[in-house]
XYZ file of C-alpha atoms in Angstrom:
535
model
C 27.569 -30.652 -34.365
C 25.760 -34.150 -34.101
C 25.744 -36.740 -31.290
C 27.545 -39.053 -33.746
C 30.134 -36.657 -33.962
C 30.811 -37.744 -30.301
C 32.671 -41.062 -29.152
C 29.372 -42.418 -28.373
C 28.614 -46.278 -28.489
C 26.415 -47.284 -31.535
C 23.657 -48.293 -28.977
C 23.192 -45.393 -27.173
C 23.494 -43.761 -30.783
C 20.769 -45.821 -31.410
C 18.352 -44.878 -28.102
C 19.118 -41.477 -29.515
C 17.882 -41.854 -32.841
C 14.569 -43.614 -31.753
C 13.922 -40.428 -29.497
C 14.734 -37.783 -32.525
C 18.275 -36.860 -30.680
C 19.889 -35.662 -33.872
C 21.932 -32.446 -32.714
C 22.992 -31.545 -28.811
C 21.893 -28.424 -27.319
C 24.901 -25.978 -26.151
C 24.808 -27.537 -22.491
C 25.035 -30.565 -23.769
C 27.576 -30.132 -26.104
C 29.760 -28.403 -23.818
C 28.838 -30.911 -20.875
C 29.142 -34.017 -22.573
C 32.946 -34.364 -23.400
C 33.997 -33.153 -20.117
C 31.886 -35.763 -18.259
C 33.087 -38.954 -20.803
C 36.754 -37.641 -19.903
C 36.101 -38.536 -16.336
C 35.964 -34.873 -14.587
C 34.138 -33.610 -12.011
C 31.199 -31.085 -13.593
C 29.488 -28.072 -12.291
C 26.775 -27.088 -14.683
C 24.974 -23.988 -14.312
C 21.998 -23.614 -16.756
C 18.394 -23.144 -16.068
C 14.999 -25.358 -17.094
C 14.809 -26.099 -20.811
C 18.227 -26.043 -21.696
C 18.578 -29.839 -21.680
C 20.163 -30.468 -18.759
C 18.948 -33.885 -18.439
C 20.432 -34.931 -21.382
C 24.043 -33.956 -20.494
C 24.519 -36.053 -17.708
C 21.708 -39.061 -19.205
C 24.132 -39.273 -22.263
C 27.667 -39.367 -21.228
C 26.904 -41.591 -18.076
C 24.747 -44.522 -20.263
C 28.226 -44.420 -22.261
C 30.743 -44.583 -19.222
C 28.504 -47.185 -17.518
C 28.018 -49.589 -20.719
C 31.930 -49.536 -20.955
C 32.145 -50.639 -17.647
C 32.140 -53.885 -15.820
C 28.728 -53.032 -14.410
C 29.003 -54.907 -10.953
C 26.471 -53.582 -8.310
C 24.930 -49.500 -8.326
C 26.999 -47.612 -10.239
C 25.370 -44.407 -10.176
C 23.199 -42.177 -7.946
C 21.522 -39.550 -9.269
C 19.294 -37.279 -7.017
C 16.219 -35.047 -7.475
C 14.226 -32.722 -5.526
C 10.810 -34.237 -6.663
C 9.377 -37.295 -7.538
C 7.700 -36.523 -10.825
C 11.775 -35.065 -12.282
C 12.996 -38.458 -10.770
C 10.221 -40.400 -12.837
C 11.102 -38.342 -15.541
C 15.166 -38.819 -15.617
C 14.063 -42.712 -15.584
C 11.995 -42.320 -18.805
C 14.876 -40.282 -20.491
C 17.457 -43.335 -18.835
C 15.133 -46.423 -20.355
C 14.280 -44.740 -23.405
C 18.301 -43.881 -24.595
C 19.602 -46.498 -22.857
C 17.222 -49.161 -24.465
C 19.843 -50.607 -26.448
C 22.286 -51.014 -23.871
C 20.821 -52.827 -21.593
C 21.660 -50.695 -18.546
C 19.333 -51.277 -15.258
C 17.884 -48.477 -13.355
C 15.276 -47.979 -10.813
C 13.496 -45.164 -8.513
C 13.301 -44.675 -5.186
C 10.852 -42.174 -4.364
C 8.112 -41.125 -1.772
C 4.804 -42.417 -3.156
C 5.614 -45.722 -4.644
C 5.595 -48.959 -3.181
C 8.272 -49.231 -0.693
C 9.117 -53.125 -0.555
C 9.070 -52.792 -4.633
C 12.360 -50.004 -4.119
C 13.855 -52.815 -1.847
C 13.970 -55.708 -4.288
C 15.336 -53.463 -6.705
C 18.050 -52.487 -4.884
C 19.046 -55.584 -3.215
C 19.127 -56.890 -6.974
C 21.577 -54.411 -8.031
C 20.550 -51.875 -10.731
C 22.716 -50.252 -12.353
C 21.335 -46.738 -11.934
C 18.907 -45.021 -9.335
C 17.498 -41.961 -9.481
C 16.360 -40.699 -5.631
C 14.696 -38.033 -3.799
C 16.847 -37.458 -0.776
C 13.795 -38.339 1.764
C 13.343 -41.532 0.385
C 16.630 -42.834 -0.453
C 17.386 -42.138 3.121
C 14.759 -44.674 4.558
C 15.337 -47.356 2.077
C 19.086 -47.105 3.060
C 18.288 -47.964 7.287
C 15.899 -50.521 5.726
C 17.887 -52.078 3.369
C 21.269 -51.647 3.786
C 22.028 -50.056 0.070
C 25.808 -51.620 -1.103
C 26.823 -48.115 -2.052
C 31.186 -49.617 -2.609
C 30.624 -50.246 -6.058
C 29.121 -46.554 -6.795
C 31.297 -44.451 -9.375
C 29.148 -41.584 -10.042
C 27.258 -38.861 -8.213
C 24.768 -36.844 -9.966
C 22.928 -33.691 -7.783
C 20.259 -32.221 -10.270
C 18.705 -28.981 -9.108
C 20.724 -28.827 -6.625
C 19.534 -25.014 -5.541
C 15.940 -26.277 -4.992
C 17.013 -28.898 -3.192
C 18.640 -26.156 -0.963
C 15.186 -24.754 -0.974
C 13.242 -27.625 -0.118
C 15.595 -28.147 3.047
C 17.713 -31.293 1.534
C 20.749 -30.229 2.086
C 22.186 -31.939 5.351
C 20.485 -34.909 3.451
C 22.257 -34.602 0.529
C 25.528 -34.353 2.517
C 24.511 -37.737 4.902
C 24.268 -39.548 1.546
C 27.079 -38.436 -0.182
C 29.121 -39.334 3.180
C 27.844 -43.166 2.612
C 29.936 -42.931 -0.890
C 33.158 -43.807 -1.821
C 35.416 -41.065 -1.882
C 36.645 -42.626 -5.236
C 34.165 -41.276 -7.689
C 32.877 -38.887 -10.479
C 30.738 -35.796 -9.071
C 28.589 -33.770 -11.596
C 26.226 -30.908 -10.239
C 23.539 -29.155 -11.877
C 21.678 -26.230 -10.900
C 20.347 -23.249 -12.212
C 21.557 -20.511 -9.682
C 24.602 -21.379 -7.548
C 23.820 -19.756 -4.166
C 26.916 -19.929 -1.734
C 25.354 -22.572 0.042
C 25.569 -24.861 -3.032
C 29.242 -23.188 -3.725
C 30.561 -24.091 -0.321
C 28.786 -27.655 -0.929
C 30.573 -28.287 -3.942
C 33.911 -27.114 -3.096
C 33.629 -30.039 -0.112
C 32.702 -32.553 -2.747
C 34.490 -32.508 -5.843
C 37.870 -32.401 -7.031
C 38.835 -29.646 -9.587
C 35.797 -30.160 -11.518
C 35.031 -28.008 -14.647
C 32.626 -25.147 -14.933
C 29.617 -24.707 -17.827
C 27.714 -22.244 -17.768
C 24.889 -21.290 -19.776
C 24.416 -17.308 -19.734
C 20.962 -16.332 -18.014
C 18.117 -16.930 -20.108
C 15.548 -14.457 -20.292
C 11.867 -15.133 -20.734
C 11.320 -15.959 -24.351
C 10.030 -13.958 -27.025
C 7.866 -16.636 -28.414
C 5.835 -15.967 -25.373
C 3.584 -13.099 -24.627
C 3.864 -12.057 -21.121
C 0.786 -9.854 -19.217
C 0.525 -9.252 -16.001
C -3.164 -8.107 -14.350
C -3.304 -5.894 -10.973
C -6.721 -6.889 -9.565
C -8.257 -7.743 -5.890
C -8.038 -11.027 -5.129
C -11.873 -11.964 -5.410
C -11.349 -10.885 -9.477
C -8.621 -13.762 -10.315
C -11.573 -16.385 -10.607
C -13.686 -14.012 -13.024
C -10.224 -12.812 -14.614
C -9.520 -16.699 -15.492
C -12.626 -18.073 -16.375
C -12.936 -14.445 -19.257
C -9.820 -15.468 -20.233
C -9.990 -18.817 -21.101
C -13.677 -17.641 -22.229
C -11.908 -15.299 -24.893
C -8.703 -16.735 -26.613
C -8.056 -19.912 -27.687
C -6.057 -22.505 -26.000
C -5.543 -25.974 -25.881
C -3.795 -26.597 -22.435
C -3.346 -24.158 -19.747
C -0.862 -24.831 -15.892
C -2.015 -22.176 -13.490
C 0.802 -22.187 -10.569
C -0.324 -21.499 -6.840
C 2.031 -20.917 -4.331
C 0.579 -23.006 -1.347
C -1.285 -26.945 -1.257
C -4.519 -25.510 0.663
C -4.464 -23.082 -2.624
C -3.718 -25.444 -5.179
C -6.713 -27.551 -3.874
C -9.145 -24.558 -3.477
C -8.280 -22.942 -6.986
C -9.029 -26.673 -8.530
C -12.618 -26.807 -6.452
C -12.928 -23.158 -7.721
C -12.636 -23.859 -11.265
C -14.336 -27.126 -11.343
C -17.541 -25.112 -10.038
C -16.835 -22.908 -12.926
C -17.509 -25.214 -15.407
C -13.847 -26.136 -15.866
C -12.005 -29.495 -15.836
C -8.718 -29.358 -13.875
C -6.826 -31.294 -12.141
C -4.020 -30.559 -9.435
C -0.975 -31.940 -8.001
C 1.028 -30.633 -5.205
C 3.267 -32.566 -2.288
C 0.597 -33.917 -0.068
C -1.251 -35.741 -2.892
C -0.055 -39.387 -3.212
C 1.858 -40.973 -5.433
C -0.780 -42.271 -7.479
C -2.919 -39.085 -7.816
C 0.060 -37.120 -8.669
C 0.614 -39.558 -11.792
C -3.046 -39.168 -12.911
C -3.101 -35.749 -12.499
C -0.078 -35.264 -14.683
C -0.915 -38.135 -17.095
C -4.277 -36.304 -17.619
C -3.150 -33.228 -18.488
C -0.668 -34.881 -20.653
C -3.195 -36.911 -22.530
C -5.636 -33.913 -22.651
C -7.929 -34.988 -21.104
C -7.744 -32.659 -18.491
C -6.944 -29.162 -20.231
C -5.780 -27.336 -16.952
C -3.713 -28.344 -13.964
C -3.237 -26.606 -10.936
C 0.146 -27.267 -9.457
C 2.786 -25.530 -6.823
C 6.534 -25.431 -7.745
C 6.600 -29.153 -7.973
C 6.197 -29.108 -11.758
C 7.787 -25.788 -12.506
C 11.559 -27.403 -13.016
C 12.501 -29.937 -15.515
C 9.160 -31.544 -16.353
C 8.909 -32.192 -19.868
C 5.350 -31.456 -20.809
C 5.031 -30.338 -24.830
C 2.428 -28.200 -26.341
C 1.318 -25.996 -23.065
C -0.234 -23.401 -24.273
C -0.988 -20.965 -21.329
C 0.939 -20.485 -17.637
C -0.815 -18.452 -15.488
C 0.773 -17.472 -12.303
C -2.415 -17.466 -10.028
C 0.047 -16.364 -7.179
C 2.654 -14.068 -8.053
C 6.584 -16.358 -8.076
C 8.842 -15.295 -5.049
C 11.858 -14.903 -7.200
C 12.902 -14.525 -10.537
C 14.131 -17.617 -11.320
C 11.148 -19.563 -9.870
C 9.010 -16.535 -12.962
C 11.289 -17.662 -15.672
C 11.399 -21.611 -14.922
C 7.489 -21.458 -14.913
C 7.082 -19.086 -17.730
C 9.504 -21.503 -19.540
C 6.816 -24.502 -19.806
C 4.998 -22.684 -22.565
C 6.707 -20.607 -25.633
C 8.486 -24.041 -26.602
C 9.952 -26.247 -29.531
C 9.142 -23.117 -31.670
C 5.985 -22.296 -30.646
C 4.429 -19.347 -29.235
C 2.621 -19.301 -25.544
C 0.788 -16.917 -23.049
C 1.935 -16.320 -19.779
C -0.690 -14.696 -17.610
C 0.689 -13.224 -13.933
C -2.313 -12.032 -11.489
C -0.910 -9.172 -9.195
C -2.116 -7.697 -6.457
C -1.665 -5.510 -3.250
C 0.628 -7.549 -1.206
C 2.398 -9.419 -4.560
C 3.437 -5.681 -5.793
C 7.310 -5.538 -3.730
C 7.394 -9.784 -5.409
C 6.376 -8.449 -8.571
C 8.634 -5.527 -8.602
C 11.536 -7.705 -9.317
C 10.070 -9.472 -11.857
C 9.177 -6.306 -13.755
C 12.679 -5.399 -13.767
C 14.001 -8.264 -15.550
C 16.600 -7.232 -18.395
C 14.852 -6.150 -21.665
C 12.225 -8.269 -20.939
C 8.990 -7.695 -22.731
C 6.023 -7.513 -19.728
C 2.662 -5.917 -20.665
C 1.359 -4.336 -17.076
C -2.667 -3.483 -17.472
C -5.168 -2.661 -14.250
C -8.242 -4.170 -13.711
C -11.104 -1.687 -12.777
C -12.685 -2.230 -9.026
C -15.866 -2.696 -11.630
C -14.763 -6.035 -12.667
C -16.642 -9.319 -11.866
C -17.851 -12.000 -13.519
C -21.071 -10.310 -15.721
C -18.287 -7.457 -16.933
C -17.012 -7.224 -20.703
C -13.746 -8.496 -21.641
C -11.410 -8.404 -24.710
C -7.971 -9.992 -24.615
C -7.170 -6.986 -27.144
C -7.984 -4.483 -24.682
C -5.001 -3.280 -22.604
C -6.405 -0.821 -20.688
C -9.737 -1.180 -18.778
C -12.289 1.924 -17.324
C -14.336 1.107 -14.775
C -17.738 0.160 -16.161
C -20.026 1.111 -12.918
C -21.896 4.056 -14.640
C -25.149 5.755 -14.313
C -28.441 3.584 -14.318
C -29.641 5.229 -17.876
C -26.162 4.524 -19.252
C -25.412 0.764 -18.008
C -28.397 0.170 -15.833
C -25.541 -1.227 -12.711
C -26.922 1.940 -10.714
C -23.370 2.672 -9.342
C -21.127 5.045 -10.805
C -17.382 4.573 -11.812
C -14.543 6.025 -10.288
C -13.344 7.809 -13.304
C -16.643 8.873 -14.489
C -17.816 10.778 -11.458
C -14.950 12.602 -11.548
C -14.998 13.433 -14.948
C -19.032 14.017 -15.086
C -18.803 15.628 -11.859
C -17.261 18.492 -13.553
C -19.236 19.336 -16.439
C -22.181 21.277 -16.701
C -25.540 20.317 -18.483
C -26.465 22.914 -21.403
C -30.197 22.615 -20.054
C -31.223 22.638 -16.299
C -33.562 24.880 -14.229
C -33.109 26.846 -11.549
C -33.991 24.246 -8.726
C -31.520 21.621 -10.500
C -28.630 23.700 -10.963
C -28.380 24.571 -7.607
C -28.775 21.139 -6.142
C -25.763 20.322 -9.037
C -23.886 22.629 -6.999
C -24.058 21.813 -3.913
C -22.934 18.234 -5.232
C -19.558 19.090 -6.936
C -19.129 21.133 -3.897
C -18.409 18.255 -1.875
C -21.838 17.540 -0.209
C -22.569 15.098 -2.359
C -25.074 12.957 0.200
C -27.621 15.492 0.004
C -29.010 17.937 -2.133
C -29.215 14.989 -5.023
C -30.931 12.710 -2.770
C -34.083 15.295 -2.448
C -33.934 15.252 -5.773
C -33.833 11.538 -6.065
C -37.023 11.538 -3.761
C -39.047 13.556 -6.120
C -38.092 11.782 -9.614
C -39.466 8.898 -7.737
C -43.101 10.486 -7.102
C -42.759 11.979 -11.089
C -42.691 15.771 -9.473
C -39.709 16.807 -11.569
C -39.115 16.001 -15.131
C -36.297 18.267 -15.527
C -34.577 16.085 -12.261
C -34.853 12.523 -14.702
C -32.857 14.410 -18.213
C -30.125 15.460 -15.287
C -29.759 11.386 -13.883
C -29.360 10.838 -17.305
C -26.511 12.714 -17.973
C -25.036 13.168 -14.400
C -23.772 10.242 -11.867
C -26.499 9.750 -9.009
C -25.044 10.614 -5.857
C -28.036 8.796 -3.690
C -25.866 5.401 -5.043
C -22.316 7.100 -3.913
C -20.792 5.119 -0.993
C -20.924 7.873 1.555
C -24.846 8.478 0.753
C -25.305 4.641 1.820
C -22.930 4.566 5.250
C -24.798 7.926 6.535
C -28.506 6.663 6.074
C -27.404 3.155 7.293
C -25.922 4.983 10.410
C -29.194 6.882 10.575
C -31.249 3.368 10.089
C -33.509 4.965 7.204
C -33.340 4.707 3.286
C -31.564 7.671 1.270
C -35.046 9.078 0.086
C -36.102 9.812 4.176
C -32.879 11.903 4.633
C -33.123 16.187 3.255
C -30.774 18.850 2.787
C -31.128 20.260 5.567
C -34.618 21.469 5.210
C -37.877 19.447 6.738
C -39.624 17.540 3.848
C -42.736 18.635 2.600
C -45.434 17.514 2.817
C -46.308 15.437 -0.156
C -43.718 13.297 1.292
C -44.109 12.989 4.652
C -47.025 10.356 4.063
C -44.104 8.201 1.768
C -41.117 8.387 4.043
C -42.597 8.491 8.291
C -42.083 5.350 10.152
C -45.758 4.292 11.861
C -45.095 3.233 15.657
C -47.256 0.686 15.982
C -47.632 -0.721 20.038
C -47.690 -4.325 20.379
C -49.808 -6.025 23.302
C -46.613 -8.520 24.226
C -44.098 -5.863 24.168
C -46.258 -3.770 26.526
C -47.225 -6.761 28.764
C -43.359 -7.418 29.112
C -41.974 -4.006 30.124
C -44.929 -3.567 32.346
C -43.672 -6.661 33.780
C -40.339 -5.616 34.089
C -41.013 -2.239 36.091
C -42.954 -3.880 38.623
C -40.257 -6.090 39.345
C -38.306 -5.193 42.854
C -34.882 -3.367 42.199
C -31.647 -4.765 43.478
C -30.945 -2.317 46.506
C -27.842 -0.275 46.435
C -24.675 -0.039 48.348
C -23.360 -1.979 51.170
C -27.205 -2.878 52.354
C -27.737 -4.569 48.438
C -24.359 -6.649 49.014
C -25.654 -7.376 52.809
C -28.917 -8.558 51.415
C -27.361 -10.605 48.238
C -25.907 -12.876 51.140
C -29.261 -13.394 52.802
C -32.137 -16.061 52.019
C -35.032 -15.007 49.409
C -37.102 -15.131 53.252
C -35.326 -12.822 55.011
C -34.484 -10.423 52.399
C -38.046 -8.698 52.593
């Protein structure tokens, strides 16, 4: 099917053909005949699906046919940067048709909104907020208004329009054509719609899963390994334009910061930036000339933005929907993507539902403790061992979780006596000590034998619980034995010399000559007294 296959004017046929509209998506081929026959609409399909389109297209026809006297539509979006972008879509098919429309958004000059609505566009695309305050401003002629548009209406349940959205659609005619669009329909939204519309006609899209096209991973790490994780990343593949999505503003500003540090140009947008900013950021990272953008949710649902070719979710999504509609800006027009989803402790019960997605293809990998910003990393590598080895094998001088316990169990083929027996009592579980004697004399070059077995053995004077006890006991590893004194080659290395120091003397000399505070009821007596009388 075509859009000239439709009953579709030969100028919005036109605005179609200048924009490369040649065939309608399924939404929009289901949508559009239902909304040029005049019925109320409920369409449920999620980002990408060209929702846009199937309300943009029938309505441009229904209002050119029209006698086009004062607003004839309202259409209302939870963000600024969708309403900016249903505008675009409106001037850009509508070209030809000569139909008005304006926004009316936070952001933007507010006495600019005014004019255009005291001069009577045709169509104006709102966020709630705003619309609201230009309305007790103003004074918005809403009697000649014939349709009603409520895109994304679920996250504008989210974002806490709702008795908004019901204030304005109360300031309506009753009279009128309803279409709502959303891409879940919580009962909220169902009770909502049942208030507002009049036997309207149901299209829904079935659930779309993540695409193929685009390769899904998702890390478990600490949270002081996302930075490294990134910057490897984007240090390893190749990519041409990359959205990494926070979940809070104070994050979306600090990740930018973060990055920018790192060598990397990003911008960020989020809803405390202004207007303006939020248009450079976006027009930026459209342009390319900024290759990464930082952003919350605000740019997750229907903004258009072609050739991304990495999402990485730098917080894990809360639900589902909100992984799939950010997922869903890469992997498109036929074109494969990377999305990247960082995971840890507190994001696993999130994540959980996210991994259980219908036949959805999710590579899950783990991150050693090991891994920082100097470690190796290969996007080809799905599974990581932790890299803190022996000094002779990776010169770190820390030991890896999985090596010690897999070293800790074999046996050199070569040892003496001496060494075997401190190897022992190490795999026995007294790890802290008999190893650090040993340590003590490969450091004065008394035992050869002692360096071959470092080199093929973990040190245990570098294990964690060999650094809290000699901390606790204020002295170095080497000063601590097995239980034995140390000899006496060593004493000379490891003894503390008490040296006396004139002031420090002079003070607590001071200090015991000083009178004592007398005790009992007779030192709370004298407390009371004069310094005179005390003596």
């Amino acid at each position: 099917m075509k859009f000239t296959d439709l009953t579709l004017a030969d100028e919005v046929i036109s605005g179609l053909n200048d924009i490369r509209f040649i065939e309608p998506t399924p939404i929009q081929e289901q949508t559009i005949p239902h909304v040029l026959s005049g019925k109320d609409m409920i369409g449920v399909a999620q980002t990408g699906t060209g929702k846009t389109g199937a309300f943009v297209i029938p309505l441009l026809q229904r209002i050119f046919e029209s006698d086009r006297e004062g607003i004839k539509t309202i259409i209302l979006t939870p963000t600024r940067e969708l309403a900016q972008q249903i505008d675009e879509q409106i001037f850009a098919i509508g070209y030809h048709t000569g139909i008005t429309s304006a926004t009316v958004i936070g952001g933007s000059d507010f006495s600019t909104q005014a004019k255009a609505l005291k001069a009577g566009v045709d169509i104006i695309v709102a966020t709630p907020g705003r619309f609201m305050d230009q309305n007790k401003v103003v004074n918005i002629d809403l009697s000649t208004v014939e349709f009603l548009v409520l895109d994304e209406a679920d996250r504008m349940l989210d974002m806490g329009f709702l008795p908004d959205m019901k204030k304005i659609i109360d300031w309506l005619p009753t009279k009128r054509q309803t279409l709502l669009f959303s891409a879940t329909m919580p009962k909220e939204i169902e009770r909502l719609a049942s208030t507002i519309m009049n036997n309207p006609e149901k299209v829904e899209i079935a659930r779309s899963k993540p695409p193929e096209s685009v390769e899904q991973r998702a890390y478990f790490l600490r949270s002081n390994q996302k930075i490294p994780l990134v910057k490897q990343i984007f240090d390893t593949i190749q990519w041409d334009s990359c959205i990494i999505f926070t979940s809070t503003k104070k994050g979306t500003d600090e990740l930018q910061r973060l990055l920018k540090k790192s060598g990397i140009k990003a911008g960020s947008i989020h809803g405390d930036r202004s207007q303006d900013e939020r248009n450079k950021a976006l027009n930026a990272f459209k342009n390319g000339e900024s290759p990464v953008i930082v952003a919350t949710n605000v740019i997750a649902r229907g903004i258009d933005i072609k050739d991304v070719s990495m999402i990485i979710n730098y917080d894990v999504p809360r639900s589902t929907d909100d992984y799939v509609h950010r997922i869903g800006r890469t992997g498109r027009y036929d074109k494969s993507g990377i999305a990247v989803t960082l995971v840890t402790k507190r994001d696993r019960k999130s994540f959980a539902d996210i991994d259980k997605i219908k036949d959805n293809k999710l590579r899950k990998i783990e991150l050693p403790e090991s891994f920082g910003p100097k470690s190796s990393f290969s996007w080809d590598t799905y599974t990581f061992e932790d890299n803190r080895t022996s000094s002779k094998e990776s010169g770190s001088g820390s030991t890896g979780r999985t090596d010690r316990k897999k070293r800790s169990e074999e046996t050199p083929a070569k040892k003496d006596s001496n060494n075997s027996g401190r190897t022992k009592k190490s795999t026995s579980g007294d790890r802290g000590k008999g190893s650090k004697r040993g340590d003590s004399q490969k450091k004065n070059g008394s035992d050869t034998s002692a360096k071959e077995t470092t080199s093929r053995e973990p040190r245990q004077t570098q294990s964690s619980n060999g650094k809290e006890s000699s901390k606790k006991a204020g002295r170095r590893p080497s000063d601590q034995s097995s239980g034995q004194k140390d000899s006496g080659e060593n004493k000379p290395e490891t003894r503390r010399i008490r040296r006396n120091i004139p002031r420090i003397e002079k003070a607590t000399e001071r200090n015991r000559n000083a009178p004592q505070p007398s005790k009992g009821i007779w030192g709370l007596i004298k407390s009371f007294l004069p310094l005179s009388r005390r003596n």
